[in-house]
Coordinates of C-alpha atoms in Angstrom, one line a residue:
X1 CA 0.0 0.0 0.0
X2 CA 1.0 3.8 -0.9
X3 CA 0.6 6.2 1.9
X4 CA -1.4 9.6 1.3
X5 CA -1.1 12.7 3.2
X6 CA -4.1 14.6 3.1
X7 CA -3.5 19.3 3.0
X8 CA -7.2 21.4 3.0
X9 CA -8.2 24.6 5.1
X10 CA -11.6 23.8 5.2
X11 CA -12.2 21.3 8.3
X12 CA -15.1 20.2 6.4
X13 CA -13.3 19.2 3.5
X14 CA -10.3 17.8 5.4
X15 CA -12.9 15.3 7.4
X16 CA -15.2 14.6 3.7
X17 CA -11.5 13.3 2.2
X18 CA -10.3 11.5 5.4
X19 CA -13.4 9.8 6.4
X20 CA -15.9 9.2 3.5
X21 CA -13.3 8.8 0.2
X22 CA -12.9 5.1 0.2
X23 CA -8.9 4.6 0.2
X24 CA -8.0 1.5 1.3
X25 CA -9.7 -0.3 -1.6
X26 CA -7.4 2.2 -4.0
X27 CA -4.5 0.3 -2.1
X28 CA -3.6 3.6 -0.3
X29 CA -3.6 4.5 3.2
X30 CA -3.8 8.1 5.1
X31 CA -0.7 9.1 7.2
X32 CA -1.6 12.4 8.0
X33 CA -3.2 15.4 7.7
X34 CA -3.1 19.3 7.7
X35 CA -5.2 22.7 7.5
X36 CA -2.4 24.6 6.0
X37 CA 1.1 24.3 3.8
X38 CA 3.7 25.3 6.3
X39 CA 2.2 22.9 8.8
X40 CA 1.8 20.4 6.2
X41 CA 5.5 20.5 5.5
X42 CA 6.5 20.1 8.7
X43 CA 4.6 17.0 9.1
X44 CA 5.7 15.9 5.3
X45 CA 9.3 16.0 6.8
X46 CA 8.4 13.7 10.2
X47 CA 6.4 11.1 8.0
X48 CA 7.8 10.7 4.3
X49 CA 4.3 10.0 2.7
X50 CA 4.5 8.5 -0.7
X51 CA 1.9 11.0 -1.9
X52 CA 0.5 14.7 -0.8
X53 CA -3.1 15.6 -1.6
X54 CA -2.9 19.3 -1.2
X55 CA -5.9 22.1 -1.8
X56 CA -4.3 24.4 -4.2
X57 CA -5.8 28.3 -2.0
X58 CA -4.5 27.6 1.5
X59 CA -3.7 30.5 4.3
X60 CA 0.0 30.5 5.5
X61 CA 1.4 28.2 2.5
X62 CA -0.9 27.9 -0.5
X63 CA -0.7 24.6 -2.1
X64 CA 1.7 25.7 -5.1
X65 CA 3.8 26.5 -2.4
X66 CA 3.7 23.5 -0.7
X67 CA 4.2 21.8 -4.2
X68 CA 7.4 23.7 -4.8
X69 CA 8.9 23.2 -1.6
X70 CA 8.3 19.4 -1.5
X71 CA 9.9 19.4 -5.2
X72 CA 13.1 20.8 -3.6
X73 CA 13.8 18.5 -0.8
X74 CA 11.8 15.1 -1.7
X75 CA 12.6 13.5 -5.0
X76 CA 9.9 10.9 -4.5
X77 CA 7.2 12.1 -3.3
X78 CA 4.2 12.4 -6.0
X79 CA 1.5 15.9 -5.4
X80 CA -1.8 16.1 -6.2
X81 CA -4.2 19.2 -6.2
X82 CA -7.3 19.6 -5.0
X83 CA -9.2 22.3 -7.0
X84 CA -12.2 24.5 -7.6
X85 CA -14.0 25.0 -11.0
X86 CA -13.0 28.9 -10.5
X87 CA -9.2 28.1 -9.6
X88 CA -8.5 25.9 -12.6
X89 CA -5.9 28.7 -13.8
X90 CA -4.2 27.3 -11.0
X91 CA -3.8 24.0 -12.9
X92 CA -1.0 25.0 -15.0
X93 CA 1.3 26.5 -12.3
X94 CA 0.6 23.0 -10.3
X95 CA 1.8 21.1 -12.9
X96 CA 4.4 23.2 -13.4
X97 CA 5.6 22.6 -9.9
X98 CA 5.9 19.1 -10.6
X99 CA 2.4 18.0 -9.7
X100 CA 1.1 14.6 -11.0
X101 CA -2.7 15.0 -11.1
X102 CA -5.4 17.3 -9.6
X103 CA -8.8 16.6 -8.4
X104 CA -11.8 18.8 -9.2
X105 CA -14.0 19.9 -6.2
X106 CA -16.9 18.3 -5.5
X107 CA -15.2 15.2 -5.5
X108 CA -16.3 12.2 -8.3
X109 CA -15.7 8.8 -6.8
X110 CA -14.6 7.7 -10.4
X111 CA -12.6 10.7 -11.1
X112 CA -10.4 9.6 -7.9
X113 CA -10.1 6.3 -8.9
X114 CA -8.9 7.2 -12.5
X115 CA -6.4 9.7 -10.9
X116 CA -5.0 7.6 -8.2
X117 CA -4.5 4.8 -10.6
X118 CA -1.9 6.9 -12.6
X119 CA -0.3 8.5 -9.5
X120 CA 0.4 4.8 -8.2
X121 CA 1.9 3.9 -11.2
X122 CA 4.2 7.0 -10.8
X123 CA 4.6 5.8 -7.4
X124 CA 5.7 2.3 -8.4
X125 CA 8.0 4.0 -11.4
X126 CA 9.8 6.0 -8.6
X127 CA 9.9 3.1 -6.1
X128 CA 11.8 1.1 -9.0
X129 CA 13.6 3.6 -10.0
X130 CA 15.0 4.4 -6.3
X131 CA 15.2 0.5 -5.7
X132 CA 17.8 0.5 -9.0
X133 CA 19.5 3.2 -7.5
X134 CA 20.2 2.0 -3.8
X135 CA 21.3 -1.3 -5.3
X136 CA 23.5 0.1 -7.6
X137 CA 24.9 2.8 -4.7
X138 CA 25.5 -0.7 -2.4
X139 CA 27.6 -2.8 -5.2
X140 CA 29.8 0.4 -5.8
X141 CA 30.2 0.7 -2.0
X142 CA 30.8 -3.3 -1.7
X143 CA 33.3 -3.6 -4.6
X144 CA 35.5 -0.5 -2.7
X145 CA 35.3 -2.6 0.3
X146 CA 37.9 -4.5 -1.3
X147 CA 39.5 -2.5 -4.1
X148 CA 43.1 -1.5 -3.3
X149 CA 44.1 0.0 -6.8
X150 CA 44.1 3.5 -6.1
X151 CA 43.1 4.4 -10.0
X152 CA 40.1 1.7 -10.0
X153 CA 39.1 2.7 -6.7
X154 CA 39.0 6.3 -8.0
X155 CA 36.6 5.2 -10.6
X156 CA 34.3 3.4 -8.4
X157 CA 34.1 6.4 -6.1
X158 CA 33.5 9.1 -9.2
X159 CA 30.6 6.6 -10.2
X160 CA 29.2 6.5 -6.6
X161 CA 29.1 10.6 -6.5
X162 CA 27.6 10.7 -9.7
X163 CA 24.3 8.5 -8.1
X164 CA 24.5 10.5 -5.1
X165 CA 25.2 13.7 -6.3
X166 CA 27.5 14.5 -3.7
X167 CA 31.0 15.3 -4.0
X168 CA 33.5 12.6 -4.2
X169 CA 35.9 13.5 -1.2
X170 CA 32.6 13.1 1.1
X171 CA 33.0 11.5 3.9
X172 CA 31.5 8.4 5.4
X173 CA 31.3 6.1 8.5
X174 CA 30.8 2.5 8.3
X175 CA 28.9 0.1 10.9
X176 CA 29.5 -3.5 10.6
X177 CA 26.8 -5.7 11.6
X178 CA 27.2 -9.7 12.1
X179 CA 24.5 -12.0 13.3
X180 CA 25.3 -14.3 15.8
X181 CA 24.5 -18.4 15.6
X182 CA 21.6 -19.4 17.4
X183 CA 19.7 -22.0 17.5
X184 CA 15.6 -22.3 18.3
X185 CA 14.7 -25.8 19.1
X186 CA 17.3 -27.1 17.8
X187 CA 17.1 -26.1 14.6
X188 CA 19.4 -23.3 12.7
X189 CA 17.5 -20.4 12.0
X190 CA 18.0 -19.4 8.6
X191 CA 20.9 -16.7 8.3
X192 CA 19.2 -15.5 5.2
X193 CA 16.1 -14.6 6.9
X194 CA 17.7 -13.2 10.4
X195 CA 19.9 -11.2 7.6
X196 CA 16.2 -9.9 6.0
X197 CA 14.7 -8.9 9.6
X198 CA 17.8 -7.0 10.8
X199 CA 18.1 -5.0 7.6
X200 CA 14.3 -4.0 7.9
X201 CA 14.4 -3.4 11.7
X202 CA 17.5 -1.2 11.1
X203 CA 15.9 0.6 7.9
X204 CA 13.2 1.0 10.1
X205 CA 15.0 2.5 12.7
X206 CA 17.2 5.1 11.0
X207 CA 14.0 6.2 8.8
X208 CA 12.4 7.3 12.0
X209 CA 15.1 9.0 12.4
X210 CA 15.3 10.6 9.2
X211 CA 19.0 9.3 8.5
X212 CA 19.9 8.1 5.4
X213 CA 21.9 4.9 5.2
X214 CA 22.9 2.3 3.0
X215 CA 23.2 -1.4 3.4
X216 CA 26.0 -3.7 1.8
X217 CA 25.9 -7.3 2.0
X218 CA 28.9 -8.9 3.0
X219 CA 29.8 -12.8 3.4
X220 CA 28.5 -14.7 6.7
X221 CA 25.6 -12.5 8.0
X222 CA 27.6 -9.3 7.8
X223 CA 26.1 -6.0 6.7
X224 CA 27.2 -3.0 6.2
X225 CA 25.7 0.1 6.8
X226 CA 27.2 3.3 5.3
X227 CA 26.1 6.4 6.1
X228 CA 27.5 10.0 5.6
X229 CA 29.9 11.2 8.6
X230 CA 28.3 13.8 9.6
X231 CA 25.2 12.0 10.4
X232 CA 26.9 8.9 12.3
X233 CA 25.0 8.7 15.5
X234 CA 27.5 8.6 19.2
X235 CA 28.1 6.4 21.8
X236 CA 25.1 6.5 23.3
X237 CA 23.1 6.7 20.3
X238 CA 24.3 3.3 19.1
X239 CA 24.2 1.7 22.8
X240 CA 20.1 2.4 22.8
X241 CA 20.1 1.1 19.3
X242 CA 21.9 -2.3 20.7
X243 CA 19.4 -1.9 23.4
X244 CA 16.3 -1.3 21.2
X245 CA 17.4 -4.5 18.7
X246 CA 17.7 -6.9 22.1
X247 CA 14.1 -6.2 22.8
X248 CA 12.9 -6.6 18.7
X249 CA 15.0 -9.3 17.4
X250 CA 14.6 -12.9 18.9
X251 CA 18.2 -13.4 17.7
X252 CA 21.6 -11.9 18.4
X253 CA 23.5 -9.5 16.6
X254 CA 27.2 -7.9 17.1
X255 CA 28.3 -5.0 15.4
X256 CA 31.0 -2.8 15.4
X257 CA 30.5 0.8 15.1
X258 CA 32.7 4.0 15.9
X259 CA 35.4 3.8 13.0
X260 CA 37.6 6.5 11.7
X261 CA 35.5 8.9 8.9
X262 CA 37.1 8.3 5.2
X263 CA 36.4 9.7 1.8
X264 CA 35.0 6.8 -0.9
X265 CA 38.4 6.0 -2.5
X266 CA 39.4 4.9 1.0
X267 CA 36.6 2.5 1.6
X268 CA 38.5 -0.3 1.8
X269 CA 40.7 0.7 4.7
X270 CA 37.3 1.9 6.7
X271 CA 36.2 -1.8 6.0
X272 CA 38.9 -3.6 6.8
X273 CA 39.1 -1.8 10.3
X274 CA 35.9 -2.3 11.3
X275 CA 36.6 -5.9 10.2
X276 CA 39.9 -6.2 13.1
X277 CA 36.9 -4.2 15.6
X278 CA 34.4 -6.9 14.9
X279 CA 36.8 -9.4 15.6
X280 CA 36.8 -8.4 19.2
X281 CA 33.7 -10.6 19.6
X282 CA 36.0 -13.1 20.9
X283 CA 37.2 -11.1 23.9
X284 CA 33.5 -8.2 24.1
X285 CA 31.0 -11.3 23.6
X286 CA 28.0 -11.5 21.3
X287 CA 25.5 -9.6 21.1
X288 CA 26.9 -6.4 21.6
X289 CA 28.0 -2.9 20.3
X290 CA 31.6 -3.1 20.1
X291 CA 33.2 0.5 19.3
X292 CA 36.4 1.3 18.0
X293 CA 38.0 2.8 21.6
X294 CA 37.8 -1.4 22.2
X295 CA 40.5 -2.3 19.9
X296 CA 42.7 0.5 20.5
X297 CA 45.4 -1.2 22.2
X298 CA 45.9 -5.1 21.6
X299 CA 48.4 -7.0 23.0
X300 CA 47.5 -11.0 21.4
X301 CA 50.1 -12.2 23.7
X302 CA 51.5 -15.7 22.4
X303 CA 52.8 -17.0 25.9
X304 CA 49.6 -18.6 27.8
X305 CA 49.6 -17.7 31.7
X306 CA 50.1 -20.1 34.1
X307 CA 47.1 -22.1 35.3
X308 CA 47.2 -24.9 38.4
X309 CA 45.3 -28.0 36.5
X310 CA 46.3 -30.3 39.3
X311 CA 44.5 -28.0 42.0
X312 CA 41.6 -27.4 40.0
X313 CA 41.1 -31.4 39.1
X314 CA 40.9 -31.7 42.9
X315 CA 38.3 -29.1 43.5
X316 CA 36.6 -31.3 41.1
X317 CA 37.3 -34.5 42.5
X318 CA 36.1 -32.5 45.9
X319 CA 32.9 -31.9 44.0
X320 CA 33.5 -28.0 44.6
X321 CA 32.1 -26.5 41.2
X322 CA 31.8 -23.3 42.7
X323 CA 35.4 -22.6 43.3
X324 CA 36.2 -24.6 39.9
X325 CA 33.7 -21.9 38.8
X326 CA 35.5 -19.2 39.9
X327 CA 39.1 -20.5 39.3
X328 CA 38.2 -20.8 36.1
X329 CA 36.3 -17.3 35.2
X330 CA 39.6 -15.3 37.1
X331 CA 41.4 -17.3 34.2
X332 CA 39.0 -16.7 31.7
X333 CA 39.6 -12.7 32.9
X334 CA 43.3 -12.6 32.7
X335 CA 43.3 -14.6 29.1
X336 CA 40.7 -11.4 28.1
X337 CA 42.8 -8.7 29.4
X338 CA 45.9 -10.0 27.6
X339 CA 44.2 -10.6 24.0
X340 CA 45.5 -14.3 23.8
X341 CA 44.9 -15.6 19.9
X342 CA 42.2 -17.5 20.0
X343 CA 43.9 -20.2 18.4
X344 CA 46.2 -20.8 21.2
X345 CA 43.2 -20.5 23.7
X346 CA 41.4 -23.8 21.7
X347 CA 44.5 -25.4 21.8
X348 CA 44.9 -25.1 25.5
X349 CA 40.8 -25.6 26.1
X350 CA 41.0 -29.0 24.0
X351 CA 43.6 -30.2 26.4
X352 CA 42.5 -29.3 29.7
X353 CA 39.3 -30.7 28.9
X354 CA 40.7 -34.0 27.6
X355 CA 42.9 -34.6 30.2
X356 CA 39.3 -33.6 32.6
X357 CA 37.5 -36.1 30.9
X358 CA 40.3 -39.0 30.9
X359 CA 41.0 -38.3 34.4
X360 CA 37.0 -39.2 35.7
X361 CA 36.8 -41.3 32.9
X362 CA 33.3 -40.1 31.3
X363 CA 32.0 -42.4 28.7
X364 CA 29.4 -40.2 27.2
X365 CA 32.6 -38.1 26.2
X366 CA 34.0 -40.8 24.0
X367 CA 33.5 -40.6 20.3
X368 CA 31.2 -38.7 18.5
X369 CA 30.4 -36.5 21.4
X370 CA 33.7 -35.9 22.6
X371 CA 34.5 -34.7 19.0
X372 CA 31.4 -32.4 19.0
X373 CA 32.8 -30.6 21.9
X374 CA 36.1 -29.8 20.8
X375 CA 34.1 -28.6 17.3
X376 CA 32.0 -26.2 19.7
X377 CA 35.2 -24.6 21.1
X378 CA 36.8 -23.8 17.8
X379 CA 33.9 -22.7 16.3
X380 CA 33.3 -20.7 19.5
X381 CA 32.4 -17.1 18.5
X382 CA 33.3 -16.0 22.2
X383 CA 35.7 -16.6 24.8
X384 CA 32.9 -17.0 27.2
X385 CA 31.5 -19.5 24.8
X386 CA 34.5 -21.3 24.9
X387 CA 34.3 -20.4 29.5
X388 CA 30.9 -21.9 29.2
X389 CA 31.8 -25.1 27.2
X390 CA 34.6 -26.1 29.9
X391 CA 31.9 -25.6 32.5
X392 CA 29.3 -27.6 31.4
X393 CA 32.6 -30.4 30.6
X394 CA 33.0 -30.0 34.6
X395 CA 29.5 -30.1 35.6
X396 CA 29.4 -33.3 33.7
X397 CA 32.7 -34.3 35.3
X398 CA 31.4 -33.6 38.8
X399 CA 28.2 -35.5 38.0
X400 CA 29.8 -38.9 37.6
X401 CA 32.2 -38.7 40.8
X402 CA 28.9 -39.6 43.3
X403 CA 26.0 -38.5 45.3
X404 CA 27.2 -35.6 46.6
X405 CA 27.0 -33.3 43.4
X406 CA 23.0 -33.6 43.8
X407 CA 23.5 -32.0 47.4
X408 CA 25.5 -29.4 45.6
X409 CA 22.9 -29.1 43.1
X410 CA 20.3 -28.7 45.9
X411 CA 22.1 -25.8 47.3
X412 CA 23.5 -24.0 44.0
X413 CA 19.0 -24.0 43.8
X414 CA 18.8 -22.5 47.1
X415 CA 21.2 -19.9 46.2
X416 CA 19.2 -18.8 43.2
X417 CA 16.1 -19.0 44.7
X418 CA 17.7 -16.6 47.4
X419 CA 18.7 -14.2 44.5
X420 CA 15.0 -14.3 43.0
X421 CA 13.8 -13.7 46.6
X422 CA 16.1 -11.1 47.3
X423 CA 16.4 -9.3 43.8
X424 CA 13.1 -9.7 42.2
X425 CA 11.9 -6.1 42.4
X426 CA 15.6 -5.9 40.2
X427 CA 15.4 -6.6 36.2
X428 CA 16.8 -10.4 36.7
X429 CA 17.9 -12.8 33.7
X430 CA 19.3 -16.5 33.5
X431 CA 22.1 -14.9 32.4
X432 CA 22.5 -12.5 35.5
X433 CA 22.0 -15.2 37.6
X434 CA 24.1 -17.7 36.0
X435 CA 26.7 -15.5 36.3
X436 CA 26.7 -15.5 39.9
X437 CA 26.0 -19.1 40.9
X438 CA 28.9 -19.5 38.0
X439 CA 27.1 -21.7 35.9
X440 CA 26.4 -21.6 32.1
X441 CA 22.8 -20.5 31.7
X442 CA 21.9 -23.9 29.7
X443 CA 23.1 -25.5 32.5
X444 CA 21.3 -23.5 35.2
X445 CA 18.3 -23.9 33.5
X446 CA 18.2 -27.5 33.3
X447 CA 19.0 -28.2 37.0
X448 CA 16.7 -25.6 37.9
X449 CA 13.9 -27.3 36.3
X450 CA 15.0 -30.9 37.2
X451 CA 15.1 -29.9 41.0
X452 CA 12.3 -27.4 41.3
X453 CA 10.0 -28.7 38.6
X454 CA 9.7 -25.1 36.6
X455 CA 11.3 -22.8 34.9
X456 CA 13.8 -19.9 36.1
X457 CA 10.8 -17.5 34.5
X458 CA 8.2 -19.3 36.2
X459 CA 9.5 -18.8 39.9
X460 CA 10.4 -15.1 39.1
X461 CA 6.6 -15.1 37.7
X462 CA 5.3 -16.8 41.0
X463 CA 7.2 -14.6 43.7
X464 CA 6.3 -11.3 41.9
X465 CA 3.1 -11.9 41.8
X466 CA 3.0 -13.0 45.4
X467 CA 4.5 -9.4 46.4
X468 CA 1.9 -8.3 44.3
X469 CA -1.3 -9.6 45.9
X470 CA 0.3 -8.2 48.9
X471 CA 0.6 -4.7 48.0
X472 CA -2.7 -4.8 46.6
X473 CA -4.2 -4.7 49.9
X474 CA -2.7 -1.5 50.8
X475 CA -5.1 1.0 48.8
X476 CA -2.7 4.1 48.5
X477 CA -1.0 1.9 46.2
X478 CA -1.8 2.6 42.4
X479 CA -1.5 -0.2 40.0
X480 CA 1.2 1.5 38.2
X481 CA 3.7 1.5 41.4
X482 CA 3.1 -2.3 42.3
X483 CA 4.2 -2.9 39.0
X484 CA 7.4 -1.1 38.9
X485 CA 7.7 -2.4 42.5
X486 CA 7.5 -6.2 41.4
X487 CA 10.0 -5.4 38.8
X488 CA 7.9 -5.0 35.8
X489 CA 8.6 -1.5 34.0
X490 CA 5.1 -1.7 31.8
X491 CA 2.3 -1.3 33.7
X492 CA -0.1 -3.3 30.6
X493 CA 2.1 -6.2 30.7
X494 CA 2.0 -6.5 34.5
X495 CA -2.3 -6.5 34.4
X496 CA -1.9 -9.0 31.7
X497 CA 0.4 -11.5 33.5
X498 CA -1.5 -11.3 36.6
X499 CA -4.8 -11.9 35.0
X500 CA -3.3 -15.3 33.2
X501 CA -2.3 -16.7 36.4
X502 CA -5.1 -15.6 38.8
X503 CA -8.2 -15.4 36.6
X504 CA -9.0 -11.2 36.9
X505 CA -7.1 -8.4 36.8
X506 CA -4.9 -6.3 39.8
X507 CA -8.3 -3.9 40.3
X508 CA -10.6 -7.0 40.0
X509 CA -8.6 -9.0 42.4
X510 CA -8.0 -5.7 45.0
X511 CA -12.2 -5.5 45.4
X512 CA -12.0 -9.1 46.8
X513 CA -9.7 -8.6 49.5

């Protein structure tokens, strides 16, 4: 569907046109509207309609105008004029203006039709046309990601100004987005479709922003996203972004941002640095924003630092996971500060967990499955992937020496229960609270449900809303604060929850007591 934005001074009219023309079965929908041209450009600039019904005599801003003005800043959007039989001398300076049709007041149903039909095929003209255009701006701006040859690169980046129509010793900034693995019931999601809903959340997201961007493809779920440097949003600007694509996306996605600023024949050095940032994944983690200030000193030492494996073994033997936990994640910590290659971190990982699993002698380990896990930890995208991996290795390990790891199971439950308990008025995850009880959240969530019976989410559920029917009795109490008191920050999703586990809402529930 096309959208419409909708410019008359006479309320009457404006309402006649919103409310009674029937434009959804023309395949168009209204975006806005406004009694006037300056007001109507204003609100032309916020929503980017793809066309701009406008009444040509209009106090303020007349519609020729408007017309003119939208000419000069929007190459896409397509105006129409609304007219009078005594204003049609107005016609020719509309379509001098660029205008694509007018409409004759009173308004014929058929007329509208006849019209709208031609301006959605201008519409769908332009939308080609621009489509052609952006794809032809991103294979430039791929192909200089890689060209070195100063003359070629040149070229490339005289052809790119030519599209744009800006100079060619602009400036731009490049932010390098890479999806992370994940996997949903133990299937691969697609990378072709996670690639699809990133590129249309983050299109989505810089349009209602009114930033102009372009996205490259690159190999293995990496995009680019150019943009011009005097637009590239801060540090704080791309943290809520990393924040806002957690909450949207049900998958991860890393991305380095915050690069040097580089005219288009140098495109291939901006790319190949934010290349070196995004490698940082290993050491920053998924999921994150990782800027430039990350990378800017890196050691990659080659010498691994000592590590007790005969002390940890017997904290294992001991059936202490917690300290193994903790000796482990103060290595983890030291290997991360010193930018060990992550090479030589797999090599050393492969060994300490063979020489683990030869010394309790796990047969589940043999084989296949012990091949599988040294797999995971070179494919690791993370050194805490790789932190996690050893874990779950010596939770497995523990397992197998006797009885006594299900009383340490017992009480690594107690101690998260105590954190829920304690914390739940807190935003809490299972990764939060795997942290602490230094387990990997996999693994915390299956002996949490194989000793309790329900999920990590379903405890938090039931001791919030405990709180809850308690400060329900206390009438000063709007609904509003015993939600932000439980620990939920939206108030509708709060009255929701509580009426799927107790049958009536918060208020419903408060006349009862």
């Amino acid at each position: 569907m096309y959208s419409i934005f909708l410019v008359d001074d006479e309320e009457l009219g404006l309402e006649m046109m919103r409310d009674y023309i029937r434009w959804e079965e023309m395949g168009i929908y209204i975006i806005g509207t406004a009694s006037n041209g300056r007001e109507a450009l204003e609100k032309i600039e916020a929503t980017q309609p793809d066309i701009v019904l406008t009444d040509v005599q209009m106090p303020i801003m007349n519609g020729i105008d408007l017309a003119r003005k939208i000419h000069e800043l929007y190459d896409s959007i397509q105006v129409m004029f609304l007219t009078g039989h005594d204003e049609f001398h107005y016609v020719k300076s509309a379509l001098n203006v660029g205008a694509v049709g007018y409409l004759l007041k009173p308004l014929d149903p058929s007329e509208i039709e006849s019209v709208i039909s031609k301006v959605k095929q201008r519409c769908e003209e332009v939308g080609m046309k621009r489509r052609s255009t952006e794809a032809a701006k991103a294979n430039l701006l791929k192909e200089l990601s890689y060209e070195k040859d100063v003359t070629r690169a040149a070229e490339l980046a005289s052809d790119f100004s030519r599209l744009t129509r800006l100079p060619a010793t602009s400036r731009y900034s490049l932010a390098l987005f890479s999806i992370d693995p994940i996997e949903v019931e133990g299937e691969q999601l697609s990378l072709e479709d996670c690639t699809g809903r990133l590129v249309s959340y983050l299109n989505f997201y810089f349009k209602a922003k009114n930033l102009e961007v372009i996205f490259v493809a690159y190999k293995e779920g990496e995009t680019g996203l150019f943009m011009e440097a005097d637009q590239q949003p801060g540090y704080y600007a791309w943290e809520d972004l990393a924040a806002a694509m957690r909450s949207a996306l049900d998958f991860t996605v890393t991305a380095a941002v915050g690069g040097q600023e580089m005219v288009l024949s140098n495109i291939h050095c901006l790319y190949e640095q934010m290349r070196v940032i995004l490698s940082e994944r290993f050491y920053e983690g998924t999921g994150t924003m990782i800027h430039a200030e990350a990378v800017t000193i890196q050691l990659y030492s080659e010498d691994m630092p000592s590590f007790d494996k005969q002390e940890w073994f017997e904290a294992i033997h001991r059936l202490d996971f917690e300290w193994t936990a903790q000796k482990l994640h103060r290595y983890f910590e030291t290997l991360a500060a010193m930018r060990m290659k992550k090479k030589i971190i797999c090599d050393w990982s492969i060994g300490l967990v063979d020489e683990l699993l030869e010394q309790v002698q796990e047969p589940i380990a043999k084989g296949v499955q012990r091949a599988e896990l040294y797999h995971s930890i070179y494919n690791a995208l993370s050194l805490h992937e790789i932190e996690c991996l050893i874990l779950d290795a010596a939770g497995n390990a523990v397992s197998l020496l006797g009885e006594r790891f299900m009383d340490k199971n017992e009480k690594l439950i107690h101690k998260v229960r105590t954190l829920i308990d304690q914390n739940y008025n807190h935003p809490i995850t299972i990764n939060s609270l795997s942290e602490q009880v230094y387990l990997s959240p996999n693994y915390l969530r299956s002996i949490f449900k194989d000793k309790t019976g329900m999920t990590i989410h379903d405890y938090l559920t039931r001791i919030r809303l405990d709180k809850a029917r308690e400060m329900l009795a206390d009438g000063s109490l709007k609904i509003h604060d015993i939600a932000q008191r439980v620990g939920y920050e939206s108030t509708s999703y709060f009255i929701s929850l509580f009426l799927k586990n107790e049958g009536v809402t918060p208020n419903e529930y408060r006349k009862t007591i």
